[in-house]
C-alpha positions as a printed NumPy array, in Angstrom:
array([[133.935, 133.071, 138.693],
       [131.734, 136.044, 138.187],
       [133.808, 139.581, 138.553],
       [131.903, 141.173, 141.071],
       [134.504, 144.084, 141.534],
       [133.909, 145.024, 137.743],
       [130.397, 144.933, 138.185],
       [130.306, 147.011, 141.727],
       [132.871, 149.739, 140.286],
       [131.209, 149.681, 137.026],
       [127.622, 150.305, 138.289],
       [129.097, 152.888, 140.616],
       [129.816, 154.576, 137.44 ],
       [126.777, 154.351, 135.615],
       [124.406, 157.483, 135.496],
       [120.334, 156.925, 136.713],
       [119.584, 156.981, 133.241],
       [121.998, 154.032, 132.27 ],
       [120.977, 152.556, 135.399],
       [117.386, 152.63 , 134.069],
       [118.518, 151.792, 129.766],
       [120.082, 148.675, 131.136],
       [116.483, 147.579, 132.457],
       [114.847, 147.068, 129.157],
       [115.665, 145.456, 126.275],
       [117.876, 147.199, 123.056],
       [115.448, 145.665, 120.684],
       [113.7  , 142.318, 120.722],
       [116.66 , 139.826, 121.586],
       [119.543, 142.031, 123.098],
       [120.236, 144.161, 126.252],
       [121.896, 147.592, 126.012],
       [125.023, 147.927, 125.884],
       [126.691, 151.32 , 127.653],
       [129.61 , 152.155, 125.098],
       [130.722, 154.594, 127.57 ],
       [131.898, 152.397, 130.198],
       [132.207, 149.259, 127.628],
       [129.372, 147.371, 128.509],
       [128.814, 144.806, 125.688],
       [124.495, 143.6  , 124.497],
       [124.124, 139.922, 125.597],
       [121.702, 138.241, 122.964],
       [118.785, 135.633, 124.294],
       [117.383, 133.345, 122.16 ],
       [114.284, 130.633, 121.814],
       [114.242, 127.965, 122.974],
       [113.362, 125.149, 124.507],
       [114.583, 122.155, 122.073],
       [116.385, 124.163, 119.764],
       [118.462, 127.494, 119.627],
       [116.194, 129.545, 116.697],
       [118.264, 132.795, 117.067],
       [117.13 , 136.09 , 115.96 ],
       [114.635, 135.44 , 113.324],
       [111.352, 133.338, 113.756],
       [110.654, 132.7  , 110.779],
       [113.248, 131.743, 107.788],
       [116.506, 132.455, 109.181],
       [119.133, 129.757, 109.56 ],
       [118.375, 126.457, 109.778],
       [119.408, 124.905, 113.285],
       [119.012, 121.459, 114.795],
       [115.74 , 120.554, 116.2  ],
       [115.986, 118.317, 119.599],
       [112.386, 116.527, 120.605],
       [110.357, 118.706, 122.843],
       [110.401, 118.572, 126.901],
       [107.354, 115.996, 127.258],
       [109.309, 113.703, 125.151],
       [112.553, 113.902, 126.901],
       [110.667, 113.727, 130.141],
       [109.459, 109.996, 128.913],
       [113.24 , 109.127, 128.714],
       [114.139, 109.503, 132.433],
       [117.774, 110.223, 131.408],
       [119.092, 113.137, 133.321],
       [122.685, 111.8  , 131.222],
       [120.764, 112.603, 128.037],
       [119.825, 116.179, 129.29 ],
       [123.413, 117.25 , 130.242],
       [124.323, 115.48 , 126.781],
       [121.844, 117.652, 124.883],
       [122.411, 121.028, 126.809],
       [126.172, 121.08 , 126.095],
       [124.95 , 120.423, 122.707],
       [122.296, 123.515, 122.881],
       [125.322, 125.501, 123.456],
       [127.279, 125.052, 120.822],
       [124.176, 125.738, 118.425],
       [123.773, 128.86 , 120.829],
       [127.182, 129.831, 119.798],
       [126.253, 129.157, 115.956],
       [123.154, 132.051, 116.541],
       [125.582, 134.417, 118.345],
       [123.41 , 134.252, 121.533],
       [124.959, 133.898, 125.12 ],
       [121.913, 132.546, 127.027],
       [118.962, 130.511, 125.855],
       [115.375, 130.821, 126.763],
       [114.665, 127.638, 128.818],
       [113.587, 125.119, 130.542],
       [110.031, 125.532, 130.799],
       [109.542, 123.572, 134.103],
       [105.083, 124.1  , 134.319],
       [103.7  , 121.772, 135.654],
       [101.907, 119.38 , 133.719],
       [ 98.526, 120.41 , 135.677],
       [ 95.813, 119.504, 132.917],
       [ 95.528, 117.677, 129.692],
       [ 94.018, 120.696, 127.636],
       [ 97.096, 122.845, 128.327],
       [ 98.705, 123.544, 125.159],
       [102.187, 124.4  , 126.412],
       [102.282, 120.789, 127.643],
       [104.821, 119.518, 125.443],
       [107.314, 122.025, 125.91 ],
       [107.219, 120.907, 129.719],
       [108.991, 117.645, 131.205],
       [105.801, 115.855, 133.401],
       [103.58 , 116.494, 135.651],
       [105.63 , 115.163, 138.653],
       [107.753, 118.16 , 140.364],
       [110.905, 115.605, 141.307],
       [111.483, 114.159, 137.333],
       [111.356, 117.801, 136.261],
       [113.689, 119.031, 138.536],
       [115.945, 116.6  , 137.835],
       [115.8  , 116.901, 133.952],
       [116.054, 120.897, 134.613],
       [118.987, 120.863, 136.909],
       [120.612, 118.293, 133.752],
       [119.695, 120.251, 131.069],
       [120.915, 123.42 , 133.182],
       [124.193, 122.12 , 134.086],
       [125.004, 121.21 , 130.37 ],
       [124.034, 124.236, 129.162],
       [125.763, 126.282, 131.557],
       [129.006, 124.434, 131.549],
       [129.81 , 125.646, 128.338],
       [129.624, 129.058, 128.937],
       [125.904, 129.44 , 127.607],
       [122.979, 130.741, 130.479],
       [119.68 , 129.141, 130.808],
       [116.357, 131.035, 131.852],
       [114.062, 128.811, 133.808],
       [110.574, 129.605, 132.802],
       [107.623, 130.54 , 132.884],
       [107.248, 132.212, 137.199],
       [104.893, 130.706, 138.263],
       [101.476, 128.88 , 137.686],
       [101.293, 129.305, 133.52 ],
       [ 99.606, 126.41 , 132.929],
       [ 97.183, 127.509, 130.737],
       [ 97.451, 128.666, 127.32 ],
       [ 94.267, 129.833, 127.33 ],
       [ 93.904, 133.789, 128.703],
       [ 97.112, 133.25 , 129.668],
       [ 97.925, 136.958, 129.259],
       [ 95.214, 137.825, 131.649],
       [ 93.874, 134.932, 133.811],
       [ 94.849, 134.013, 137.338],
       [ 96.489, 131.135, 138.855],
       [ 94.667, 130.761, 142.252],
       [ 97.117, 128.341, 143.948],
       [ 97.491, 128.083, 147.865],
       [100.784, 128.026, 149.559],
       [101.365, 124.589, 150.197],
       [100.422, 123.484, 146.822],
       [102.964, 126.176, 145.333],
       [105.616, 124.603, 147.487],
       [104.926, 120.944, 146.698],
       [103.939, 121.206, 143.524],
       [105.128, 124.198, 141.55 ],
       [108.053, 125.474, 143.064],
       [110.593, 122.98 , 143.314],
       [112.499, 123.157, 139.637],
       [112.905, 127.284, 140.203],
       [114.183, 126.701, 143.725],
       [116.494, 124.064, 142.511],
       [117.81 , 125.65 , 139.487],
       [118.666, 128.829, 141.625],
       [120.457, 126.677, 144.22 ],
       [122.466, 125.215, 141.018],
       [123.673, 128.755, 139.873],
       [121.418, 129.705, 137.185],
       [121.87 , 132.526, 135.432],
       [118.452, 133.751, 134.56 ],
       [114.427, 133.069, 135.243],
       [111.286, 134.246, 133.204],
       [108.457, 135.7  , 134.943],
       [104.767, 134.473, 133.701],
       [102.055, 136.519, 131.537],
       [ 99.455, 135.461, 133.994],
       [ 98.684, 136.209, 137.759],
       [ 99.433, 134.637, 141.024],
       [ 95.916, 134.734, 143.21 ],
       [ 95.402, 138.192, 141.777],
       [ 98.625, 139.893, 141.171],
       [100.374, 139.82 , 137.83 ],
       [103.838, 137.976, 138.279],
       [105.579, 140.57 , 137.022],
       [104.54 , 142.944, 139.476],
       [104.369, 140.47 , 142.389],
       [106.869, 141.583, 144.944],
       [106.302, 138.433, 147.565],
       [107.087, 136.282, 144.965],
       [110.162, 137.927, 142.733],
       [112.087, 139.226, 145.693],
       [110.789, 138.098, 149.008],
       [111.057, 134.269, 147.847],
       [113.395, 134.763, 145.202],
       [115.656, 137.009, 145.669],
       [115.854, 136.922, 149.814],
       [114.513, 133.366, 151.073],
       [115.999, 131.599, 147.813],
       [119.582, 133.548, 147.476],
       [119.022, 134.52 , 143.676],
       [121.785, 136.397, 142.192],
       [121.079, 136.116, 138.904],
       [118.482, 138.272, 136.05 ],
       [114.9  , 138.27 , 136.127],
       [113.474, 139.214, 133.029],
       [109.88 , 139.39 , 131.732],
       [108.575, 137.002, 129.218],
       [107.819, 139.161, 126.003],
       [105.296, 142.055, 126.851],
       [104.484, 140.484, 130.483],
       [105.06 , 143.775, 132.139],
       [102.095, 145.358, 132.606],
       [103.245, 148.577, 135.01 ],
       [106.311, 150.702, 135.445],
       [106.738, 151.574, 139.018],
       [104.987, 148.312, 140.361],
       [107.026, 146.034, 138.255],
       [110.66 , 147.335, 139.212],
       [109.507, 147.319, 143.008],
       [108.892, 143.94 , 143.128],
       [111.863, 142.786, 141.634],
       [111.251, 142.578, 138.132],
       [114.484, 143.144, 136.603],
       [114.46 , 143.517, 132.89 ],
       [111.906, 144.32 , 130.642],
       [111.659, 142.594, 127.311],
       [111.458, 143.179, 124.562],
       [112.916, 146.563, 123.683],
       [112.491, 148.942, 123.422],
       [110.949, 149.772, 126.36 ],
       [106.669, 150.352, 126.651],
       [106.855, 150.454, 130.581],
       [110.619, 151.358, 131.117],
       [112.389, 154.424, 129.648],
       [111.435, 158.041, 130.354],
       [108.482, 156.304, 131.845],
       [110.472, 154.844, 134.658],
       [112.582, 158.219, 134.84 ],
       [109.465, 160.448, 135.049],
       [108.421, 158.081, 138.048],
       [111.106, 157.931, 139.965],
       [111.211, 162.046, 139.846],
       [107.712, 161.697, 141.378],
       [109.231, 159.586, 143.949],
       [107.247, 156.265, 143.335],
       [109.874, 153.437, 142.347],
       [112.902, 152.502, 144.916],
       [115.67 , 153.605, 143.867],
       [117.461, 150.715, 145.564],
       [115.162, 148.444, 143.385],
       [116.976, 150.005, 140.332],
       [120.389, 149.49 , 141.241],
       [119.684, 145.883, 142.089],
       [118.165, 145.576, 138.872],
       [121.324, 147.29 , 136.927],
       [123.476, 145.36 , 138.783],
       [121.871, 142.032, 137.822],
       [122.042, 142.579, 134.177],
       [125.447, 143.609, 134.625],
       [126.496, 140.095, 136.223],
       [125.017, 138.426, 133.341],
       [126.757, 140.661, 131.239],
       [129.888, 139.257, 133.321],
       [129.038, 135.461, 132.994],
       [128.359, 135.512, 129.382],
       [132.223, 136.333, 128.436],
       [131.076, 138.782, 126.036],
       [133.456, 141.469, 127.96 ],
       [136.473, 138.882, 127.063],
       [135.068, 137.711, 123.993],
       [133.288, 140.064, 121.268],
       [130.182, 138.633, 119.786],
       [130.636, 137.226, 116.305],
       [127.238, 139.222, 114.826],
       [126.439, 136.808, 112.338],
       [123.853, 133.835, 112.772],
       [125.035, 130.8  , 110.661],
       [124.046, 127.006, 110.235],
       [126.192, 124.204, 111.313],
       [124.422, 120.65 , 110.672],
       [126.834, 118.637, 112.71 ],
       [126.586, 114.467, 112.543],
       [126.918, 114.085, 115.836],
       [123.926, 116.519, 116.906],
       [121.677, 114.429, 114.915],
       [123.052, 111.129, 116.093],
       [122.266, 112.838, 120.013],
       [118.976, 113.954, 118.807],
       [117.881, 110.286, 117.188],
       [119.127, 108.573, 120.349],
       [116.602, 110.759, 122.416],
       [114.066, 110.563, 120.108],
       [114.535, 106.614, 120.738],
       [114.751, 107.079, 124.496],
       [111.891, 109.284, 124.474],
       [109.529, 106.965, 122.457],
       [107.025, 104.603, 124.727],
       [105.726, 101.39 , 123.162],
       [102.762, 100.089, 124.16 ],
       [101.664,  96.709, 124.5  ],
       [100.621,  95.714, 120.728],
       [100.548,  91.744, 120.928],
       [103.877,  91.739, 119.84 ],
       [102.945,  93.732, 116.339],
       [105.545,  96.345, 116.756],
       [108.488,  96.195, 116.375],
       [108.046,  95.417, 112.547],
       [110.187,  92.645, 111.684],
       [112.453,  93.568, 109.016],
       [113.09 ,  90.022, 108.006],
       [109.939,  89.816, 105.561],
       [107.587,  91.176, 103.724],
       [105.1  ,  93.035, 105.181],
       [102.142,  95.322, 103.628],
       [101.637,  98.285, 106.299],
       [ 98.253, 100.945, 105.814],
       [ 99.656, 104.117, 107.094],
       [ 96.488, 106.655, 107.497],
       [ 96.006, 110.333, 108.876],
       [ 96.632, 113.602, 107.926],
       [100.186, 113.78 , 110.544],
       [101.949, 110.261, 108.34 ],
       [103.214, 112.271, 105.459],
       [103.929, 116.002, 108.01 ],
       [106.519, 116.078, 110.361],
       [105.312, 117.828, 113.114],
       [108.804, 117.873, 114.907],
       [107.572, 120.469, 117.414],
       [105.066, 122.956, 118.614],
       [104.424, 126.465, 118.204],
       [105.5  , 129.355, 119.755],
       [109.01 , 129.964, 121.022],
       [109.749, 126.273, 120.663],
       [109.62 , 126.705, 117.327],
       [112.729, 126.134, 115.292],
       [113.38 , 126.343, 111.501],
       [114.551, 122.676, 111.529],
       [118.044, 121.469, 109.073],
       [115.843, 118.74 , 108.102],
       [112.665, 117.078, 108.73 ],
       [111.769, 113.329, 108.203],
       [107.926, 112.272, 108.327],
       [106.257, 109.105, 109.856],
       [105.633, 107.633, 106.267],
       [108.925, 108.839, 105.506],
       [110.61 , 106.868, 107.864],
       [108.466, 103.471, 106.905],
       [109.192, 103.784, 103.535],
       [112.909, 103.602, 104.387],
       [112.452, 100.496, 105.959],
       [112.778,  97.063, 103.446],
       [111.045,  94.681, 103.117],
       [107.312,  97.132, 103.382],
       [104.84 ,  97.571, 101.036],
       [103.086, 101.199, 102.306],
       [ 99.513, 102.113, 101.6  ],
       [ 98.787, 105.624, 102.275],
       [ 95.658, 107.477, 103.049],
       [ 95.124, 111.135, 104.428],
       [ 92.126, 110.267, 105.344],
       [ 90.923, 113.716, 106.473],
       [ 92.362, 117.084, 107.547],
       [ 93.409, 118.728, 110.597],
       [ 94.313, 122.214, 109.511],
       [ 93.644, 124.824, 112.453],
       [ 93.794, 127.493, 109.49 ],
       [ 93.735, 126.79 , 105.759],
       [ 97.307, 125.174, 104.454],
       [ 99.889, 127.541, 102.819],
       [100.64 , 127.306,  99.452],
       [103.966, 125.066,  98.644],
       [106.038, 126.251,  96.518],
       [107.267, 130.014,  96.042],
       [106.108, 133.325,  97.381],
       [107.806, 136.635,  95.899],
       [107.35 , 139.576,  98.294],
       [107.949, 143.35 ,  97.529],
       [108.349, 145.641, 100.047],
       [107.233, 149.416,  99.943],
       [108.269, 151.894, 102.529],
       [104.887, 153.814, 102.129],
       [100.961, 153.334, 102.49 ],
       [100.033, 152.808,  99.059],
       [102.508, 150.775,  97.385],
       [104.142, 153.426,  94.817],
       [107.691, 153.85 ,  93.905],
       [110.317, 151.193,  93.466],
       [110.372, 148.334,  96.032],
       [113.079, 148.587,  98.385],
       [113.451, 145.243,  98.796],
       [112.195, 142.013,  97.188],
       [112.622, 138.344,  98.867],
       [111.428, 134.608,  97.864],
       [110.016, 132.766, 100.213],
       [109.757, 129.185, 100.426],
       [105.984, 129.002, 100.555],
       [102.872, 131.11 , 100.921],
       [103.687, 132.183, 104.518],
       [105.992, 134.812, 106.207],
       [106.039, 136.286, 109.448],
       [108.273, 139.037, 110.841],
       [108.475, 138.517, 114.666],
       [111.797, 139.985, 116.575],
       [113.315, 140.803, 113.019],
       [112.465, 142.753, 109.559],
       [114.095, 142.346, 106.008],
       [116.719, 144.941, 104.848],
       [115.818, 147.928, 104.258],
       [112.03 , 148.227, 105.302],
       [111.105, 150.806, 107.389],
       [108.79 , 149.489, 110.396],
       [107.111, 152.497, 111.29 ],
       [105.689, 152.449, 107.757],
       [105.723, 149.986, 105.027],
       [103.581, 147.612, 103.096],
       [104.219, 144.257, 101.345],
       [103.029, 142.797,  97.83 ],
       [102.941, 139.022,  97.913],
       [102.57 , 136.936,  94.856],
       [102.393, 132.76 ,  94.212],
       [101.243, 130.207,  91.847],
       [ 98.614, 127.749,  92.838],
       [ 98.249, 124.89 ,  90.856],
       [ 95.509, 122.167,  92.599],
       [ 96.446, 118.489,  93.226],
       [ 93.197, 117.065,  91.933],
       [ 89.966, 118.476,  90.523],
       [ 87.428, 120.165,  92.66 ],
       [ 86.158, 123.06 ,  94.81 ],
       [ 88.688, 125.153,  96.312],
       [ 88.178, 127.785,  98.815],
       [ 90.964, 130.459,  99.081],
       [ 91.826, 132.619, 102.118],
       [ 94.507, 134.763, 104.341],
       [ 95.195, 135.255, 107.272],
       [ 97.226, 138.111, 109.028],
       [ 98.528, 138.796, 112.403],
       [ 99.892, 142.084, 114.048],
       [101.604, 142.281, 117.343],
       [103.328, 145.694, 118.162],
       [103.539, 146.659, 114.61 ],
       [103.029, 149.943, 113.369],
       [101.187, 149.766, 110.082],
       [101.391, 146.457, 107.998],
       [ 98.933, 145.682, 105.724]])
């Protein structure tokens, strides 16, 4: 049961300006916390088929589960409860209180590259797998964010373009799994980067709080996917609740200096502060302190769940009775294409997870007895050039011009490293630079063409 006296006396307490700190972010993953009046952070973390915690990229290892497209194929709801009580526990491993799914978009086109994160293209099997996956998650004591609100299905301009859909469609199609969830008690829902017929989600009142919040019943957080909020006063008028991540680019002394020249509703804020205070509530952090450390727990019976739903997942098609491979005698199998010897266990984004362990196509045949395998890459399929295998050291400098003694120096598993929600001890991010250096040493003779490739988002200066 959710203490709503706590959180009515304890927002009656709260000054405008921790009224307005509790509707942004602390720092990429956590809320702020009011020490004051003990308000505890609540963590979030990615995501969809497996609970990454606070680092992207090499942090602890946690269990993968396949992706939404593939446990849409099983038509389980069972299996969904099964694997979102067993989200939560790996939640618990990566400190977090509430996890960043399902994505419910519709499957509305082929070339959308969110696709597999999302259950089908038919509204009814994703609400149902939603609603499962929801109640196991939830049951536990873990909160799910239904995402992305509404129309993002389109990875391309999805920061900027606009989903023109009428009303009927939106109500037939779209809505169903986000007007479900919030009739099942869910404790949080992700607004969209793109528009809705014109209007930025996170800024679109009609949708976050006249059919959310009032014709829906919503109690719960609304927060923005990461950098979706595009305004300050527009934004917490319609309904948008918390901005992430922190700290704050439209929030802040921004939203202070606003409401002194009388353009946001102060109503609007309250709500808002009152909504991250529930969750604050259902999370049990008040009862039970947060453990701070993220840690990896390979348990058996996660990856018997997860091989079970890879199974129930899979769809055979009629082969002339080819496959299933009969075990019973010899066989000589060709096994060609550059995915056989990769397992590409996921996609990119926030579903990805830095897996415990990873088992390729060609790996799995060449388990099996009684095969002779012939293997072929036959050609490539690299959307960038390949990292390098094998080690990377990295110094870091907390300068411009790499002088003085590194404060910190890591190894990294290959030729690749990205710092995204989290930094390495030490390193200053409003200045520092980075000295990389690996071996290369070619498979076979020939011409090799070397290159980098480097990415900034929100960074100060990283070179």
């Amino acid at each position: 049961m959710t203490d709503e006296i706590w959180i009515e006396e304890t927002l009656a307490r709260l000054t405008l300006e921790e009224k307005v700190s509790l509707l942004s972010g602390a720092n990429f993953w956590e809320t702020v916390a009011i020490e004051r009046l003990g308000v505890p952070s609540v963590k979030v973390s990615d995501g969809p088929n497996g609970a990454r915690g606070g680092v992207t990229e090499n942090g602890p290892t946690a269990a993968v589960f396949p992706s939404g497209i593939a446990l849409g194929a099983s038509w389980n709801p069972e299996l969904l409860k099964e694997i979102g009580k067993a989200l939560a526990q790996e939640a618990r491993t990566k400190d977090s209180n509430v996890l960043l799914a399902p994505t419910v978009n519709m499957h509305r086109g082929p070339l959308n590259g969110r696709n597999f994160e999302c259950y089908s293209e038919d509204p009814h099997l994703t609400t149902e797998m939603a609603l499962a996956y929801i109640g196991g998650l939830q049951t536990q004591g873990v909160g799910a964010t239904i995402k992305h609100f509404i129309g993002n299905e389109s990875e391309y301009e999805r920061m900027t373009m606009s989903s023109d859909i009428d009303i009927r469609t939106l109500r037939e199609i779209y809505l169903p799994p986000f007007e479900a969830a919030v009739k099942a008690g869910i404790w949080a829902l992700m607004c969209s980067y793109n528009r809705l017929n014109g209007t930025f989600t996170s800024e679109h009142k009609w949708l976050l709080h006249d059919l959310l919040k009032v014709e829906y019943g919503f109690d719960g957080l609304v927060m923005s996917d990461w950098t979706a909020v595009k305004s300050v006063a527009e934004s917490v008028n319609a309904g948008l609740d918390l901005e992430m991540p922190g700290p704050a680019l439209y929030r802040g002394q921004k939203l202070l200096d606003a409401i002194q020249r009388g353009e946001v509703d102060l109503d609007m804020v309250t709500d808002g502060a009152r909504r991250v205070l529930r969750l604050v509530d259902r999370s049990g952090v008040r009862n039970t302190p947060r453990v701070r450390k993220e840690t990896s727990v390979d348990l058996p019976e996660h990856r018997a769940l997860i091989r079970r739903a890879v199974a129930e997942g899979s769809v055979l098609l009629k082969n002339n009775g080819i496959l299933p491979l009969d075990g019973r005698k010899p066989l000589k199998v060709a096994v060609i294409g550059p995915n056989a010897a990769v397992a590409r266990i996921m996609g990119g984004g926030s579903a990805r997870v830095n897996a415990h362990y990873r088992v390729s196509p060609l790996d799995g045949l060449m388990a099996r007895d009684n095969l002779e395998i012939v293997f072929e890459e036959g050609c490539t399929n690299h959307l960038l050039l390949p990292v390098v295998p094998g080690p990377m050291v990295t110094h870091f400098y907390n300068n411009e011009d790499f002088s003085g003694p590194a404060v910190f120096t890591r190894q990294y598993p290959s030729s690749d490293a990205k710092w995204f929600g989290s930094h390495e001890p030490g390193v200053d991010l409003h200045l520092f630079t980075a000295r990389s250096s690996f071996e290369v040493t070619p498979e076979r003779s020939g011409r090799y063409e070397p290159g980098s490739c480097q990415c900034r988002s929100r960074a100060p200066l990283c070179r």
